[in-house]
């Protein structure tokens, strides 16, 4: 594989320390390898994982870090061997930019579970030169062609962006556990992931309940298509629904007791944790003896992500978004932390000050 020596100086925003404060910084995108695509970024969604990483919530952030893994833009240049994309194509990158593509997991289209470890879009380590990867809070990015997805014509770039993480992370478990007509699904936490979980589960024909701490989201839950709303602090209402759900899709981003959500499951029902909460509180195993399943799920594979994008275009399943300029990202983080986002911030990279 050859690499062009023509590197690309790039404007970005990132965090320099555990304060998580996001400020302008300069980075360099590599000269293109034979299989690389250079993308001019137009939009990037803000995921709660960006905030976790910027603030070192998981204790493994290496600074500086440029977050952003809900990336949409236009192909600006191609490596010598790229045939699957053309200059000018509208394309997208999600949470991973590389994997071995040879292990049994990659061969099944589960690149996110690559046995050698997938390379994260930011804070990851490049498989070829060992450099650190930087994400979509930037004006351009170079990425291996297979990890660049196609944005269908019918999806606007700003609506496509959140699908790359919030979308696929909720779509994948609903598909894995075969949610469909007759399924009863509860979505815990109505934020970026949660609201997409509601939209997908409704589109799949399930009966959907939102589990939220925020009474003021009741009307929104209904507007998103949910059939019921349970205030998680309302213990009698939670108790009344014991043993009724096939799935709880848990998107809560902080360490918390998952026991109340296990109570909601029927026999063989499954609670899928997608929130990244690191250590779990202690839990009494007796509940699991009621043949309940507690598991987790990470994003989705490349083919599944493309399938989801195409489906969203066909069925007009799009996120609820609030567009912001890059320089407002710190305020957006504060609002996300206060659950004051309806329901995904998207950075208008193309119209921001860098
Ligand atoms: P978000 O937009 O901030 O939404 C999270 C929602 O959880 C909030 O809107 C809130 O909903 C609820 N919540 C927040 N704080 C809470 C607390 N202290 N106790 C109980 N509920 C609380 O976040 P997001 O972007 O959807 O991300 C959610 C989590 O998924 C994050 O941990 C993120 O890192 C993780 N994630 C995982 C994957 C994966 O591959 N597994 C991919 C992407 C993101 P209510 O107001 O309705 O209670
Ligand atoms: Zn994410």
PDB file of C-alpha atoms in Angstrom, residues 46-163:
ATOM      1  CA  UNK A  46     -23.067  15.237  19.386  1.00  0.00           C
ATOM      2  CA  UNK A  47     -23.246  11.923  21.234  1.00  0.00           C
ATOM      3  CA  UNK A  48     -23.131  11.548  25.000  1.00  0.00           C
ATOM      4  CA  UNK A  49     -20.032   9.378  24.397  1.00  0.00           C
ATOM      5  CA  UNK A  50     -18.277  12.561  23.188  1.00  0.00           C
ATOM      6  CA  UNK A  51     -18.952  14.127  26.570  1.00  0.00           C
ATOM      7  CA  UNK A  52     -17.910  10.959  28.477  1.00  0.00           C
ATOM      8  CA  UNK A  53     -14.648  10.942  26.495  1.00  0.00           C
ATOM      9  CA  UNK A  54     -13.910  14.674  26.742  1.00  0.00           C
ATOM     10  CA  UNK A  55     -14.309  14.480  30.518  1.00  0.00           C
ATOM     11  CA  UNK A  56     -12.527  11.141  30.911  1.00  0.00           C
ATOM     12  CA  UNK A  57     -15.595   9.493  32.494  1.00  0.00           C
ATOM     13  CA  UNK A  58     -14.213   6.065  31.538  1.00  0.00           C
ATOM     14  CA  UNK A  59     -10.672   6.792  32.731  1.00  0.00           C
ATOM     15  CA  UNK A  60      -9.022   5.999  29.406  1.00  0.00           C
ATOM     16  CA  UNK A  61      -9.035   9.265  27.441  1.00  0.00           C
ATOM     17  CA  UNK A  62      -5.704  10.253  25.944  1.00  0.00           C
ATOM     18  CA  UNK A  63      -5.542  14.025  25.404  1.00  0.00           C
ATOM     19  CA  UNK A  64      -5.864  15.955  23.227  1.00  0.00           C
ATOM     20  CA  UNK A  65      -9.046  14.375  21.896  1.00  0.00           C
ATOM     21  CA  UNK A  66     -11.209  15.564  19.003  1.00  0.00           C
ATOM     22  CA  UNK A  67     -14.635  13.955  19.515  1.00  0.00           C
ATOM     23  CA  UNK A  68     -17.389  13.334  16.970  1.00  0.00           C
ATOM     24  CA  UNK A  69     -18.536  10.051  15.460  1.00  0.00           C
ATOM     25  CA  UNK A  70     -21.742  11.007  13.686  1.00  0.00           C
ATOM     26  CA  UNK A  71     -20.069  12.419  10.603  1.00  0.00           C
ATOM     27  CA  UNK A  72     -21.553  13.417   7.245  1.00  0.00           C
ATOM     28  CA  UNK A  73     -19.796  15.192   4.399  1.00  0.00           C
ATOM     29  CA  UNK A  74     -18.711  15.127   0.787  1.00  0.00           C
ATOM     30  CA  UNK A  75     -15.899  13.158  -0.839  1.00  0.00           C
ATOM     31  CA  UNK A  76     -13.073  15.625  -1.640  1.00  0.00           C
ATOM     32  CA  UNK A  77     -10.257  13.302  -2.763  1.00  0.00           C
ATOM     33  CA  UNK A  78      -9.597   9.596  -3.289  1.00  0.00           C
ATOM     34  CA  UNK A  79      -6.671   7.245  -2.768  1.00  0.00           C
ATOM     35  CA  UNK A  80      -5.360   5.534  -5.913  1.00  0.00           C
ATOM     36  CA  UNK A  81      -7.266   2.291  -5.380  1.00  0.00           C
ATOM     37  CA  UNK A  82     -10.706   3.561  -4.352  1.00  0.00           C
ATOM     38  CA  UNK A  83     -13.568   2.555  -6.632  1.00  0.00           C
ATOM     39  CA  UNK A  84     -16.574   2.428  -4.299  1.00  0.00           C
ATOM     40  CA  UNK A  85     -16.811   6.229  -3.857  1.00  0.00           C
ATOM     41  CA  UNK A  86     -16.578   9.222  -6.208  1.00  0.00           C
ATOM     42  CA  UNK A  87     -15.553  12.816  -5.619  1.00  0.00           C
ATOM     43  CA  UNK A  88     -18.669  14.781  -4.691  1.00  0.00           C
ATOM     44  CA  UNK A  89     -20.560  11.789  -3.176  1.00  0.00           C
ATOM     45  CA  UNK A  90     -22.421  12.488   0.073  1.00  0.00           C
ATOM     46  CA  UNK A  91     -21.015  10.026   2.597  1.00  0.00           C
ATOM     47  CA  UNK A  92     -20.895   9.245   6.311  1.00  0.00           C
ATOM     48  CA  UNK A  93     -18.660   7.788   9.006  1.00  0.00           C
ATOM     49  CA  UNK A  94     -19.867   6.392  12.321  1.00  0.00           C
ATOM     50  CA  UNK A  95     -18.020   5.170  15.402  1.00  0.00           C
ATOM     51  CA  UNK A  96     -15.303   3.102  13.711  1.00  0.00           C
ATOM     52  CA  UNK A  97     -12.786   3.788  10.966  1.00  0.00           C
ATOM     53  CA  UNK A  98     -11.016   0.427  10.671  1.00  0.00           C
ATOM     54  CA  UNK A  99     -10.956  -3.223  11.761  1.00  0.00           C
ATOM     55  CA  UNK A 100      -8.967  -6.310  10.712  1.00  0.00           C
ATOM     56  CA  UNK A 101     -11.742  -7.434   8.294  1.00  0.00           C
ATOM     57  CA  UNK A 102     -10.412 -11.020   8.485  1.00  0.00           C
ATOM     58  CA  UNK A 103     -11.476 -12.450  11.836  1.00  0.00           C
ATOM     59  CA  UNK A 104     -14.672 -14.475  12.192  1.00  0.00           C
ATOM     60  CA  UNK A 105     -16.518 -11.490  13.642  1.00  0.00           C
ATOM     61  CA  UNK A 106     -15.519  -9.130  10.830  1.00  0.00           C
ATOM     62  CA  UNK A 107     -16.422 -11.846   8.319  1.00  0.00           C
ATOM     63  CA  UNK A 108     -19.941 -11.918   9.767  1.00  0.00           C
ATOM     64  CA  UNK A 109     -20.297  -8.164   9.294  1.00  0.00           C
ATOM     65  CA  UNK A 110     -19.734  -7.544  12.998  1.00  0.00           C
ATOM     66  CA  UNK A 111     -16.720  -5.293  12.565  1.00  0.00           C
ATOM     67  CA  UNK A 112     -17.618  -3.486  15.791  1.00  0.00           C
ATOM     68  CA  UNK A 113     -16.661  -6.693  17.613  1.00  0.00           C
ATOM     69  CA  UNK A 114     -13.443  -7.271  15.611  1.00  0.00           C
ATOM     70  CA  UNK A 115     -11.281  -9.741  17.527  1.00  0.00           C
ATOM     71  CA  UNK A 116      -8.282  -7.437  17.110  1.00  0.00           C
ATOM     72  CA  UNK A 117     -10.391  -4.485  18.217  1.00  0.00           C
ATOM     73  CA  UNK A 118     -12.081  -2.022  15.906  1.00  0.00           C
ATOM     74  CA  UNK A 119     -10.434   1.377  15.543  1.00  0.00           C
ATOM     75  CA  UNK A 120     -12.600   4.081  17.063  1.00  0.00           C
ATOM     76  CA  UNK A 121     -13.235   7.207  15.021  1.00  0.00           C
ATOM     77  CA  UNK A 122     -11.646   9.243  17.789  1.00  0.00           C
ATOM     78  CA  UNK A 123      -9.177   8.283  20.495  1.00  0.00           C
ATOM     79  CA  UNK A 124      -8.358   5.103  18.544  1.00  0.00           C
ATOM     80  CA  UNK A 125      -4.983   3.902  17.294  1.00  0.00           C
ATOM     81  CA  UNK A 126      -4.406   3.701  13.565  1.00  0.00           C
ATOM     82  CA  UNK A 127      -3.616   0.113  12.508  1.00  0.00           C
ATOM     83  CA  UNK A 128      -0.851   1.184  10.080  1.00  0.00           C
ATOM     84  CA  UNK A 129       1.119   4.006  11.647  1.00  0.00           C
ATOM     85  CA  UNK A 130       0.023   3.900  15.299  1.00  0.00           C
ATOM     86  CA  UNK A 131      -1.173   7.498  15.252  1.00  0.00           C
ATOM     87  CA  UNK A 132      -4.187   8.622  17.264  1.00  0.00           C
ATOM     88  CA  UNK A 133      -7.499   9.011  15.452  1.00  0.00           C
ATOM     89  CA  UNK A 134      -9.449  12.262  15.617  1.00  0.00           C
ATOM     90  CA  UNK A 135     -13.185  12.640  15.094  1.00  0.00           C
ATOM     91  CA  UNK A 136     -15.708  14.794  13.354  1.00  0.00           C
ATOM     92  CA  UNK A 137     -15.457  18.095  15.244  1.00  0.00           C
ATOM     93  CA  UNK A 138     -13.196  19.091  12.364  1.00  0.00           C
ATOM     94  CA  UNK A 139     -13.365  20.287   8.798  1.00  0.00           C
ATOM     95  CA  UNK A 140     -12.154  17.072   7.126  1.00  0.00           C
ATOM     96  CA  UNK A 141     -11.201  13.479   7.749  1.00  0.00           C
ATOM     97  CA  UNK A 142      -9.363  10.683   5.933  1.00  0.00           C
ATOM     98  CA  UNK A 143     -10.891   7.216   6.286  1.00  0.00           C
ATOM     99  CA  UNK A 144     -10.523   3.699   4.853  1.00  0.00           C
ATOM    100  CA  UNK A 145     -13.055   3.398   2.023  1.00  0.00           C
ATOM    101  CA  UNK A 146     -14.924   0.367   3.422  1.00  0.00           C
ATOM    102  CA  UNK A 147     -15.782   2.346   6.567  1.00  0.00           C
ATOM    103  CA  UNK A 148     -17.319   5.171   4.550  1.00  0.00           C
ATOM    104  CA  UNK A 149     -21.078   4.728   4.154  1.00  0.00           C
ATOM    105  CA  UNK A 150     -23.340   6.172   1.505  1.00  0.00           C
ATOM    106  CA  UNK A 151     -25.965   8.752   2.449  1.00  0.00           C
ATOM    107  CA  UNK A 152     -29.147   8.059   0.487  1.00  0.00           C
ATOM    108  CA  UNK A 153     -30.489  10.923  -1.609  1.00  0.00           C
ATOM    109  CA  UNK A 154     -33.682  11.240   0.434  1.00  0.00           C
ATOM    110  CA  UNK A 155     -31.871  11.896   3.730  1.00  0.00           C
ATOM    111  CA  UNK A 156     -30.675  15.409   4.470  1.00  0.00           C
ATOM    112  CA  UNK A 157     -27.107  15.534   5.793  1.00  0.00           C
ATOM    113  CA  UNK A 158     -28.149  17.023   9.133  1.00  0.00           C
ATOM    114  CA  UNK A 159     -30.746  14.307   9.691  1.00  0.00           C
ATOM    115  CA  UNK A 160     -28.415  11.559   8.532  1.00  0.00           C
ATOM    116  CA  UNK A 161     -25.655  12.455  11.026  1.00  0.00           C
ATOM    117  CA  UNK A 162     -27.265  11.191  14.274  1.00  0.00           C
ATOM    118  CA  UNK A 163     -28.179   7.918  12.582  1.00  0.00           C
TER     119      UNK A 163
END
